[in-house]
Short mmCIF file of C-alpha atoms and ligand atoms in Angstrom, two decimals:
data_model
loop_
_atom_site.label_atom_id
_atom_site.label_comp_id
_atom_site.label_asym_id
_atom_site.label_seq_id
_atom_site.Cartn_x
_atom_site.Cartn_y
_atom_site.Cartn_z
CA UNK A 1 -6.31 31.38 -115.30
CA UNK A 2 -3.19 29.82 -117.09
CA UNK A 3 -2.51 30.88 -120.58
CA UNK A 4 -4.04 27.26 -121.73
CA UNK A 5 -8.06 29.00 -120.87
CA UNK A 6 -7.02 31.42 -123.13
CA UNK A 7 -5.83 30.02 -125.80
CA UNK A 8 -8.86 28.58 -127.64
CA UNK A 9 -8.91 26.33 -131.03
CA UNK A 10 -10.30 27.88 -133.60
CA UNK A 11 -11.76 24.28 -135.05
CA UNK A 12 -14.53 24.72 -132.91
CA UNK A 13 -16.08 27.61 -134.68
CA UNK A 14 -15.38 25.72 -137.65
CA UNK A 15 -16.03 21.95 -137.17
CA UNK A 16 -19.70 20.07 -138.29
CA UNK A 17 -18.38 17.92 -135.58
CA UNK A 18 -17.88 20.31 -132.51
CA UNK A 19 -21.01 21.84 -133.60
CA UNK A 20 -22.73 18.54 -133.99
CA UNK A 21 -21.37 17.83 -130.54
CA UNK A 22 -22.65 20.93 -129.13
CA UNK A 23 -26.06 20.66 -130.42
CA UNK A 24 -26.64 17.16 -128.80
CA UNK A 25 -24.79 18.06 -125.58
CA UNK A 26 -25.71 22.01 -124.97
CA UNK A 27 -28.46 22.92 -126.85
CA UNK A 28 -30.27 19.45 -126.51
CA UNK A 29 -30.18 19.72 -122.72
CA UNK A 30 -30.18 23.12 -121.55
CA UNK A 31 -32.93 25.76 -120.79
CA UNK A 32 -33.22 27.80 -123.59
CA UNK A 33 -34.81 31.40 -123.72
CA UNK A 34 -37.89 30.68 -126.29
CA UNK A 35 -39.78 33.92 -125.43
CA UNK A 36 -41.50 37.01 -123.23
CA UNK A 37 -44.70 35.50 -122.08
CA UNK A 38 -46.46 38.54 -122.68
CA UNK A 39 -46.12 37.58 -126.37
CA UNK A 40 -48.51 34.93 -125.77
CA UNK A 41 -51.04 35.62 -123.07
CA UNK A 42 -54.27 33.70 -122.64
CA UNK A 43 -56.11 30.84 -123.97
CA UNK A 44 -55.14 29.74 -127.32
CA UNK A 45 -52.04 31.84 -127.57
CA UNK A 46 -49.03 30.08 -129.44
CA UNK A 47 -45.87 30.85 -130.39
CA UNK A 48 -43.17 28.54 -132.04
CA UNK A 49 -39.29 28.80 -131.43
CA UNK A 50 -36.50 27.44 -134.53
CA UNK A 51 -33.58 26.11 -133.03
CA UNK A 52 -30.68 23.84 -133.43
CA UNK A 53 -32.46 22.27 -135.88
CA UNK A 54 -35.55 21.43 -134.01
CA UNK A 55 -38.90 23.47 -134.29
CA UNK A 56 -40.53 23.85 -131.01
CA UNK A 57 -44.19 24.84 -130.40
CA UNK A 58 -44.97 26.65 -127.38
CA UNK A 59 -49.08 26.73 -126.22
CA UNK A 60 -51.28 28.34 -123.84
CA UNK A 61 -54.07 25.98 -123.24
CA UNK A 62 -57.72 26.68 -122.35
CA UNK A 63 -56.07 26.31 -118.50
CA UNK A 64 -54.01 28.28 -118.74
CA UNK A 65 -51.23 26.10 -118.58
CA UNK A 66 -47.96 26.37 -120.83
CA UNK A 67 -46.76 23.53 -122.78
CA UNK A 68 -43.94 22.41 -125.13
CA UNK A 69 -44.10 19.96 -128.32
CA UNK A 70 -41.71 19.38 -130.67
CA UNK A 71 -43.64 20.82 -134.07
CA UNK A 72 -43.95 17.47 -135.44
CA UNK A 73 -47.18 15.38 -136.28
CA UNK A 74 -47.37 12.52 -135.39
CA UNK A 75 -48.64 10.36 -137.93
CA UNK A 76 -45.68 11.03 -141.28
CA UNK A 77 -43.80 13.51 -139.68
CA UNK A 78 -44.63 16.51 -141.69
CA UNK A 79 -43.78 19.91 -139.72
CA UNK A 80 -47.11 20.71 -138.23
CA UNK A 81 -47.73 24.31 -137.60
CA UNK A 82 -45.60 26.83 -140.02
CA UNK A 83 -46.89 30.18 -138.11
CA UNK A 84 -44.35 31.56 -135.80
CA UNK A 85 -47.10 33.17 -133.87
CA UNK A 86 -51.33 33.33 -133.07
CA UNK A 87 -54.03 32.15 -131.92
CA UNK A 88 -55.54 28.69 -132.63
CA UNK A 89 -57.41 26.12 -130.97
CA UNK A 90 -56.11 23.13 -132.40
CA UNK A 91 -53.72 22.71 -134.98
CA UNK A 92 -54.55 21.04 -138.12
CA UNK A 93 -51.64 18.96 -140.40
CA UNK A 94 -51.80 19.76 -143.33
CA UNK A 95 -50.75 16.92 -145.08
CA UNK A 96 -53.56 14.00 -144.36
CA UNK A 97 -55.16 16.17 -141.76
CA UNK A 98 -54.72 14.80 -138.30
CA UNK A 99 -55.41 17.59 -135.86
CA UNK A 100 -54.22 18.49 -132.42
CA UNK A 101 -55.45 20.54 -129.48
CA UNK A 102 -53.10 23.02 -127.46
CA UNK A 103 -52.59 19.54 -124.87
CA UNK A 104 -51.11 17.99 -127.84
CA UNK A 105 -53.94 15.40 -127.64
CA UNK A 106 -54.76 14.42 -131.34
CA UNK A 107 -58.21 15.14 -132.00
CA UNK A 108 -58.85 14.05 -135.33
CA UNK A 109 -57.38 11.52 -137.61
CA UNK A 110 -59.75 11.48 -140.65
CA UNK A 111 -59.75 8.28 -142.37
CA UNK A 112 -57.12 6.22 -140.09
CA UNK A 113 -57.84 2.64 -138.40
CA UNK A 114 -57.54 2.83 -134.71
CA UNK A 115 -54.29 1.01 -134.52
CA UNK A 116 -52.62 4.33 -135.72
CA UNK A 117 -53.74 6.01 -132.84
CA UNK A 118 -52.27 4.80 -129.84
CA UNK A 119 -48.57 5.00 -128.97
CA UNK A 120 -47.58 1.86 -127.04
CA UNK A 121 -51.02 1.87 -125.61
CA UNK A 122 -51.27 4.79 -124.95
CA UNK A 123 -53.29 8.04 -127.16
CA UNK A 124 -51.13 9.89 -129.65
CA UNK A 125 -49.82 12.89 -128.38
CA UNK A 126 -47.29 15.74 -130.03
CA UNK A 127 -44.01 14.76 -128.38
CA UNK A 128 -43.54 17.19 -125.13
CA UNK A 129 -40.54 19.41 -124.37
CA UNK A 130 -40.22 20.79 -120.69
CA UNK A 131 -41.21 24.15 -120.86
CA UNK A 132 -41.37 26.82 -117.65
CA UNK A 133 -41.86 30.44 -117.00
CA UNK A 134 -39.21 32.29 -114.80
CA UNK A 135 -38.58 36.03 -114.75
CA UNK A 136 -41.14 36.75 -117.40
CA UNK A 137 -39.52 34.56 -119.85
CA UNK A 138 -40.52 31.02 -121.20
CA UNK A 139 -37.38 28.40 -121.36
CA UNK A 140 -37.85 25.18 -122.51
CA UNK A 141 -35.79 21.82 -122.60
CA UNK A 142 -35.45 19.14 -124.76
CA UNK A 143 -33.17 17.18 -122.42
CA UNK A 144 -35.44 13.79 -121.15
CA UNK A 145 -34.56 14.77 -117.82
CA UNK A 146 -33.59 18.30 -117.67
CA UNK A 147 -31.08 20.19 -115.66
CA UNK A 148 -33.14 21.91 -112.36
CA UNK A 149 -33.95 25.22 -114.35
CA UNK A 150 -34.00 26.98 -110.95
CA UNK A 151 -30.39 26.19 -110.33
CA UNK A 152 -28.94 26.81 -113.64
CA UNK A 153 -30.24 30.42 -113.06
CA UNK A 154 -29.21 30.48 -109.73
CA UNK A 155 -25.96 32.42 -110.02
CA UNK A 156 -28.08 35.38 -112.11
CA UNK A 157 -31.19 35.20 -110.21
CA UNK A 158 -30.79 38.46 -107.93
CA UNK A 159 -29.17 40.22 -110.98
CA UNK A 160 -32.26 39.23 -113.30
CA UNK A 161 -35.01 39.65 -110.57
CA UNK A 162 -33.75 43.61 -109.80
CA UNK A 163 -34.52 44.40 -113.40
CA UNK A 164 -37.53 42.90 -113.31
CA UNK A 165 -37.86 41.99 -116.96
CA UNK A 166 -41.23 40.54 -116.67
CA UNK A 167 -42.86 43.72 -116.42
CA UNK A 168 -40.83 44.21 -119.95
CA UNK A 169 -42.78 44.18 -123.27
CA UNK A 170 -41.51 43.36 -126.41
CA UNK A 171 -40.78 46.47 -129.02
CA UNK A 172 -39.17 45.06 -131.56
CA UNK A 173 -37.89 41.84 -133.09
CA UNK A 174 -34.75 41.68 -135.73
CA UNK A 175 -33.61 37.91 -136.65
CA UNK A 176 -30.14 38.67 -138.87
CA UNK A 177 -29.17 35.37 -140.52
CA UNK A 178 -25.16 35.71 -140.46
CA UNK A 179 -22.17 34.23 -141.87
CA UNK A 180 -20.80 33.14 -139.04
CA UNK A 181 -20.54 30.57 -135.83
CA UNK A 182 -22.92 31.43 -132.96
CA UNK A 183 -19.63 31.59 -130.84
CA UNK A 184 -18.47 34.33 -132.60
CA UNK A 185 -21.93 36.31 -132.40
CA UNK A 186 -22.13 35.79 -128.53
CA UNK A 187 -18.17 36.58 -128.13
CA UNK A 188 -18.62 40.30 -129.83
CA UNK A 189 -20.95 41.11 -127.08
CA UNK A 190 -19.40 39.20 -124.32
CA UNK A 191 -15.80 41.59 -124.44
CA UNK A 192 -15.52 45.44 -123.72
CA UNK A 193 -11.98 45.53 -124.95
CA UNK A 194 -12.68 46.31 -129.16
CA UNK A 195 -15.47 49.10 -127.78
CA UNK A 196 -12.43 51.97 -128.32
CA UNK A 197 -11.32 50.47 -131.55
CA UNK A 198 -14.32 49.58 -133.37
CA UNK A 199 -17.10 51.83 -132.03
CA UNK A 200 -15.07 55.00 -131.63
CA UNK A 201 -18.49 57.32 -131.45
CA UNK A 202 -18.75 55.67 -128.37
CA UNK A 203 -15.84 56.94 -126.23
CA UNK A 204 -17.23 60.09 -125.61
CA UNK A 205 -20.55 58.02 -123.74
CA UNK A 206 -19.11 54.70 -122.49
CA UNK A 207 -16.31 54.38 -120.37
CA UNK A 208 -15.48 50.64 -121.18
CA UNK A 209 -12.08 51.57 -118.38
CA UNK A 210 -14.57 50.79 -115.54
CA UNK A 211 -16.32 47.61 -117.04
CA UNK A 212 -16.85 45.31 -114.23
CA UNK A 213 -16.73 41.67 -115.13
CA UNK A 214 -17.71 38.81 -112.67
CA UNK A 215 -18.30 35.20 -113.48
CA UNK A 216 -21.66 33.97 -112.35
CA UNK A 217 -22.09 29.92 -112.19
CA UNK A 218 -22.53 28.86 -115.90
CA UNK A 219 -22.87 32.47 -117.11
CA UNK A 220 -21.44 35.81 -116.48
CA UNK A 221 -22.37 39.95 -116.05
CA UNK A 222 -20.72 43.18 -117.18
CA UNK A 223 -21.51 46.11 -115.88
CA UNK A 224 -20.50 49.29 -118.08
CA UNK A 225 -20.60 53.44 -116.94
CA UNK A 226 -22.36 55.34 -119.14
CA UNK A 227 -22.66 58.73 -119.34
CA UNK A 228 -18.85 59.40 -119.06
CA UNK A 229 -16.03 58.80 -121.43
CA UNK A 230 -13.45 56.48 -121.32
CA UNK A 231 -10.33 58.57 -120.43
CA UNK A 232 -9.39 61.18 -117.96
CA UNK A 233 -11.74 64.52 -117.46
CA UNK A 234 -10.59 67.82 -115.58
CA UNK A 235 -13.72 68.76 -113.12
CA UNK A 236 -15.07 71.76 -115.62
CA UNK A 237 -14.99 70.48 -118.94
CA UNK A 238 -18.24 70.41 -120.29
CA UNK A 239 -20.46 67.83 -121.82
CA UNK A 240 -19.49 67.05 -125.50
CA UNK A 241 -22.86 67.02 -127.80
CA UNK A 242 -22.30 63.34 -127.71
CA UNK A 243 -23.32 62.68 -123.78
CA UNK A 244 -25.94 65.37 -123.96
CA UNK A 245 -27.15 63.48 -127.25
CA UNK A 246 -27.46 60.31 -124.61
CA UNK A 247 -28.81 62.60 -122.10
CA UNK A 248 -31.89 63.09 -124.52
CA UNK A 249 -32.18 59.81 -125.33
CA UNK A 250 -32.66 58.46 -121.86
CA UNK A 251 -35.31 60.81 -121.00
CA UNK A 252 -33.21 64.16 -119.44
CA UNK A 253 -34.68 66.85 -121.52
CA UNK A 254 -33.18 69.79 -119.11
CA UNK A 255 -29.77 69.66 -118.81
CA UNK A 256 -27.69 73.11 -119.52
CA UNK A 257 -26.88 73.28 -122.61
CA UNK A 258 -23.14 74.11 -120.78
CA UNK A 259 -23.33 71.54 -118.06
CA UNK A 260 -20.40 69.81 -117.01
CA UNK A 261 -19.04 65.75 -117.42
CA UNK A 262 -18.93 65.63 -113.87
CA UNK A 263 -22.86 66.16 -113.57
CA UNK A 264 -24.29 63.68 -116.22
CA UNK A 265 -24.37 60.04 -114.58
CA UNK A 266 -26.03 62.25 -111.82
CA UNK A 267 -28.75 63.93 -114.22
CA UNK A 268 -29.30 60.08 -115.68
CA UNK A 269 -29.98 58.86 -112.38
CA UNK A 270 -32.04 61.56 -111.31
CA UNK A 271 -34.11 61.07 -114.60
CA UNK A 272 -34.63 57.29 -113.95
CA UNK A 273 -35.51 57.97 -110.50
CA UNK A 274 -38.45 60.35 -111.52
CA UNK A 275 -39.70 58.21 -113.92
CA UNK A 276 -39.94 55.16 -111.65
CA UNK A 277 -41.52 57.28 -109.18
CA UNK A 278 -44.22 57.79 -111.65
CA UNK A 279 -44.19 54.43 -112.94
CA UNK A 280 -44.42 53.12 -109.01
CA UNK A 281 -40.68 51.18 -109.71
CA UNK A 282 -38.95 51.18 -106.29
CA UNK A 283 -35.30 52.18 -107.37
CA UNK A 284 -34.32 52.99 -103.67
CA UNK A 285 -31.86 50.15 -103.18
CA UNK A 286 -29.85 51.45 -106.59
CA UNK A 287 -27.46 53.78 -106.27
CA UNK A 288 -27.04 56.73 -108.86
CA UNK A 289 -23.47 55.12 -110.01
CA UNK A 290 -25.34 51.56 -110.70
CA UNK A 291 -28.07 53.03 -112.10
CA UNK A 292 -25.97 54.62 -114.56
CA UNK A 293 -24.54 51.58 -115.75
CA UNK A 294 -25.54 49.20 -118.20
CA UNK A 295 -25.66 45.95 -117.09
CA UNK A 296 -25.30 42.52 -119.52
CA UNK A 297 -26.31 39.33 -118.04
CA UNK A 298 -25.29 36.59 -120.37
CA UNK A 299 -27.55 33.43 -119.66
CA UNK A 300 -25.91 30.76 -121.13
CA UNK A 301 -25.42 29.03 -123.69
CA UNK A 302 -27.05 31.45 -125.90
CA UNK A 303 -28.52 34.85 -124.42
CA UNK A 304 -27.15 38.26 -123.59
CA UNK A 305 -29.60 40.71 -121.68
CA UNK A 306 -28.46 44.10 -121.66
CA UNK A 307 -30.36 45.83 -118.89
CA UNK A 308 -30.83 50.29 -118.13
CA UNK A 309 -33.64 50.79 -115.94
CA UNK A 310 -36.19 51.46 -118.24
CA UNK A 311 -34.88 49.25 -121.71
CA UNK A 312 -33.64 45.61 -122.49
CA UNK A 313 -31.83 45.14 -125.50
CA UNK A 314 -31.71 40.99 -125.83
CA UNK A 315 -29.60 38.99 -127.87
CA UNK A 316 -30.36 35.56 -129.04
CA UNK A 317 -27.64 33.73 -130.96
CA UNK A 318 -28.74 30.02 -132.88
CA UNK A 319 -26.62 27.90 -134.43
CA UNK A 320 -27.47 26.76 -137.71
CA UNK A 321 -28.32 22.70 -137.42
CA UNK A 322 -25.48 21.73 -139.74
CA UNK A 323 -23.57 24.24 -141.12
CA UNK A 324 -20.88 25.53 -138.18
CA UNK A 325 -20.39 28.70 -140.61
CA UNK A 326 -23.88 30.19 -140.16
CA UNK A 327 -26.22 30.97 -137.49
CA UNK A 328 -28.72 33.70 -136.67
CA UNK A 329 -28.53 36.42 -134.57
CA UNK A 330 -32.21 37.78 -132.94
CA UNK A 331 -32.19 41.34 -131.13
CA UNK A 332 -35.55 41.79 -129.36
CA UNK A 333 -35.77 45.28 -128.29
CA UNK A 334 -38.01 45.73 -124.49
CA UNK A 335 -39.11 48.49 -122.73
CA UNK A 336 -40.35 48.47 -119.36
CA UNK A 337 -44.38 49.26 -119.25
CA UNK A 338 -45.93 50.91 -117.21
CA UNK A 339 -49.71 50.67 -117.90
CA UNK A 340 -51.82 50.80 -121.33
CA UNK A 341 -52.29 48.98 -124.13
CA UNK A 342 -48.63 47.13 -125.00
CA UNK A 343 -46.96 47.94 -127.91
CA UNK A 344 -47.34 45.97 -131.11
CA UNK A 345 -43.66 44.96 -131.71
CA UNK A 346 -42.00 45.42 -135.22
CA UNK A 347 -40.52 42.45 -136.35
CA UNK A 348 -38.33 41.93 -139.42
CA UNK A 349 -35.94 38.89 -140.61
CA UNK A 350 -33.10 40.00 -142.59
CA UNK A 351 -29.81 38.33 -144.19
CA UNK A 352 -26.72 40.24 -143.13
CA UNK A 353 -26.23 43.36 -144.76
CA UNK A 354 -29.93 43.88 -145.45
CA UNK A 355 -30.93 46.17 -142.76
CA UNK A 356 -29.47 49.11 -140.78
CA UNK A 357 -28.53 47.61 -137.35
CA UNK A 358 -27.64 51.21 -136.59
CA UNK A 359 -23.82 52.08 -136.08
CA UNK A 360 -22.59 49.91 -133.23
CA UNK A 361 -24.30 46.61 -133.84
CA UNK A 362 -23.76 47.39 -137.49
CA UNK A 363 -19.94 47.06 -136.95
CA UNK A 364 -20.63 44.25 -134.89
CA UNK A 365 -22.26 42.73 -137.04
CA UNK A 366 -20.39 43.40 -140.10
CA UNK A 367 -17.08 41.89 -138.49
CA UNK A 368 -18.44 38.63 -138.50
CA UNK A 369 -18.63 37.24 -141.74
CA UNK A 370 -14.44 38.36 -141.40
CA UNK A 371 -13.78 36.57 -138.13
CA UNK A 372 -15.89 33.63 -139.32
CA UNK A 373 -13.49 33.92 -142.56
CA UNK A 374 -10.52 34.16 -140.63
CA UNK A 375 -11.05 31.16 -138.33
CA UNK A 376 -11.42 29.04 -141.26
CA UNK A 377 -7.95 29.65 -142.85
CA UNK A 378 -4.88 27.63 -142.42
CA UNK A 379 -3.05 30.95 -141.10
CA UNK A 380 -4.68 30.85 -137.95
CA UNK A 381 -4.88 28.11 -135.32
CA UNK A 382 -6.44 29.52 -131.97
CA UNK A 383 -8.12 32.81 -130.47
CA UNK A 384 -5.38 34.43 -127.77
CA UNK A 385 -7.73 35.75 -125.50
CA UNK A 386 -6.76 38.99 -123.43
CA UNK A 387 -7.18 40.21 -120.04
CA UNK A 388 -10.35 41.88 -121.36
CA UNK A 389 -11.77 38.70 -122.61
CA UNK A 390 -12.03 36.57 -120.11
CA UNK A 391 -15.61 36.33 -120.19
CA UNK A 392 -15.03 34.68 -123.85
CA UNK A 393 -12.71 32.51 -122.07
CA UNK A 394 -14.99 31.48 -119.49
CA UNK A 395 -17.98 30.72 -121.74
CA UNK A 396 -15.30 27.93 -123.41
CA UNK A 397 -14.70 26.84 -119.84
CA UNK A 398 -18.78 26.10 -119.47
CA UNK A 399 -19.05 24.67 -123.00
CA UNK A 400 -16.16 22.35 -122.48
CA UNK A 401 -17.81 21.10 -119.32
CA UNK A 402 -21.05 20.73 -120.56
CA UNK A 403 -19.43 18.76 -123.48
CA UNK A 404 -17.69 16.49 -121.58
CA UNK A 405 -21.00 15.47 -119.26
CA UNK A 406 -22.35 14.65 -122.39
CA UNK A 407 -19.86 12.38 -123.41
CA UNK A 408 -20.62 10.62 -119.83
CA UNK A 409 -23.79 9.98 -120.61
S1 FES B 1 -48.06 13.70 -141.93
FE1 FES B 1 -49.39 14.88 -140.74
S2 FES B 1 -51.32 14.05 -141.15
FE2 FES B 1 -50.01 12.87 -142.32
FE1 FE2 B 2 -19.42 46.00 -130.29
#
């Protein structure tokens, strides 16, 4: 890559118009990660999805089949339904009233002649968004004619089909509205290189040395060791309380309180292998030093999955609809389930600062609002991106491609 990839202008974390541009070109086209489906299974189930300034409702209809509608009646244009999740039949404007079923069929108009209730000859109908289930996820599209969903995912396919995520349910739900471009809020997760500097607590667990990086199509994976630090270790040291604290953790309740560096990644994968045995997960094709890793599969534009065998940590990052400044970060916390009832997920919304995201996304977090800060003054011009950045680098590759199509068109 010449030094021009990594050199990247900081106006486009700051400009309404490179935002502008990306919400028309990017978010207006792509396939964007609206939910698991187990949030909403069977008849009647709905969910609704805010983003890039549209509100999108997301059905399960009395067939069973999933469908898309922008979250807009009809008749005035009021925003139809303001749950984010449940159950309903049909749902009801409140405004005059008019009332549509899970097809996006209106039902009932009370009061209105029958000239207000045909569209170029045709019924009124919620406007549809394409809308598709793949690897236990619903994306939609609000592109006319979207991009072939099964090629966009392509390049990540075998990476996302190994973990399985379908068989994932949803634990816990955290939407952070932050101070800062979306860009920003993907790039802290997309680069291993600050993990020594800002998150020191985690040298002793991570070794972000051996982070392998590989570009993927339109998006990208990093797989990190865990369960060895990131530096040097003679064959008998032992186990700092750190590691055996991640040990725990992860499920190994039994290793010697003594026990060596050397022996952890295997005790990890030992652990996962037991439980998947139980769990009837076939981890035979895995070996113990990838299934000691944790593996991020950034789908782009906007979602990081960070994969161990058992857990998905998922990042969602949307761009505010006008305001290149601000943006909100989701983390939906998974875990793989086995059988039994599902868990009822905990779900919060929070302005920066408001909750404890723990100490690692905390100071991920918290640097934000400062980069966000930065990249607005006249001191500084353009990110120089680093060898361990590239991933950052290539997401502006993507972007700038996607940006230009849209100019084409
Ligand atoms: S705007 Fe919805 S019924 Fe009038
Ligand atoms: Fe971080």
């Amino acid at each position: 890559m010449n030094d021009l990839g990594r050199v990247i202008p900081a106006v486009r974390y700051t400009s309404p118009n490179w935002l502008a541009r990306e919400l028309e070109s990017v978010f207006g086209v792509a396939w964007l990660l609206a939910a698991h489906a187990s949030e909403f299974e069977g008849a009647g189930a709905f969910t609704t999805l805010d983003i890039a300034g549209e509100s999108i409702l997301i059905t399960r209809g009395g067939d069973g089949a999933l469908r898309g509608f922008y979250n807009v009646c009809q008749h005035r244009g009021a925003s139809l339904c303001a749950q984010s999740r449940g159950r309903a039949a049909s749902f009801r404007c409140p405004y005059h009233h008019w009332e549509y079923g899970a097809d996006g069929r209106l039902l009932r108009a009370p009061g209105a002649g029958s000239a207000a209730l045909t569209d170029e000859g045709r019924p009124v109908s919620l406007r549809p968004v394409h809308c598709a289930e793949r690897f236990g996820f619903i994306w939609i599209s609000m592109a006319e004619a979207p991009p072939d969903l099964d090629a966009h995912l392509a390049p990540v396919a075998t990476e996302l089909a190994r973990h399985r995520p379908e068989e994932y349910r949803l634990v816990s739900e955290t939407v952070v509205e932050i101070e800062a471009n979306w860009k920003a809020s993907v790039d802290v997760n997309n680069e291993a290189y600050h993990l020594p500097m800002l998150h020191p607590e985690l040298c002793d667990v991570v070794d972000a040395r051996g982070a392998r990086f590989v570009l993927r199509g339109d998006h990208s994976t990093v797989s990190l060791p865990i369960g060895r630090p990131g530096r040097d270790v003679s064959p008998d040291e032992r186990a700092s309380e750190a590691l055996r604290g991640l040990l725990v953790r992860l499920g190994v309740k039994d290793f010697p309180i003594d026990g060596r560096i050397a022996d952890v990644r295997l005790a990890l994968a030992r652990a996962f292998r037991e439980r998947a045995a139980r769990e009837g997960l076939d981890l035979s094709a895995r070996s113990d030093d990838d299934l000691a890793r944790k593996e991020q599969i950034h789908v782009f534009p906007n979602v990081q999955m960070n994969f161990l065998p058992f857990s998905l940590e998922l990042y969602r990052h949307r761009p505010h609809p006008t305001d290149p400044s601000r943006s909100w970060f989701d983390e939906l916390t998974f875990e793989r389930h086995g059988s039994g009832a599902a868990p009822n997920p905990i779900r919060r919304r929070v302005r920066h600062g408001e909750h404890d995201l723990g100490p690692v996304m905390g100071a991920d977090i918290d640097m934000l609002p400062r980069l966000q800060a930065g990249m607005r003054s006249r001191g500084f011009r353009a990110l120089r991106l680093t060898e361990g950045e590239l991933g950052i680098a290539h997401m502006h590759r993507v972007l700038e491609d996607w940006l230009s199509r849209g100019k084409a068109t």
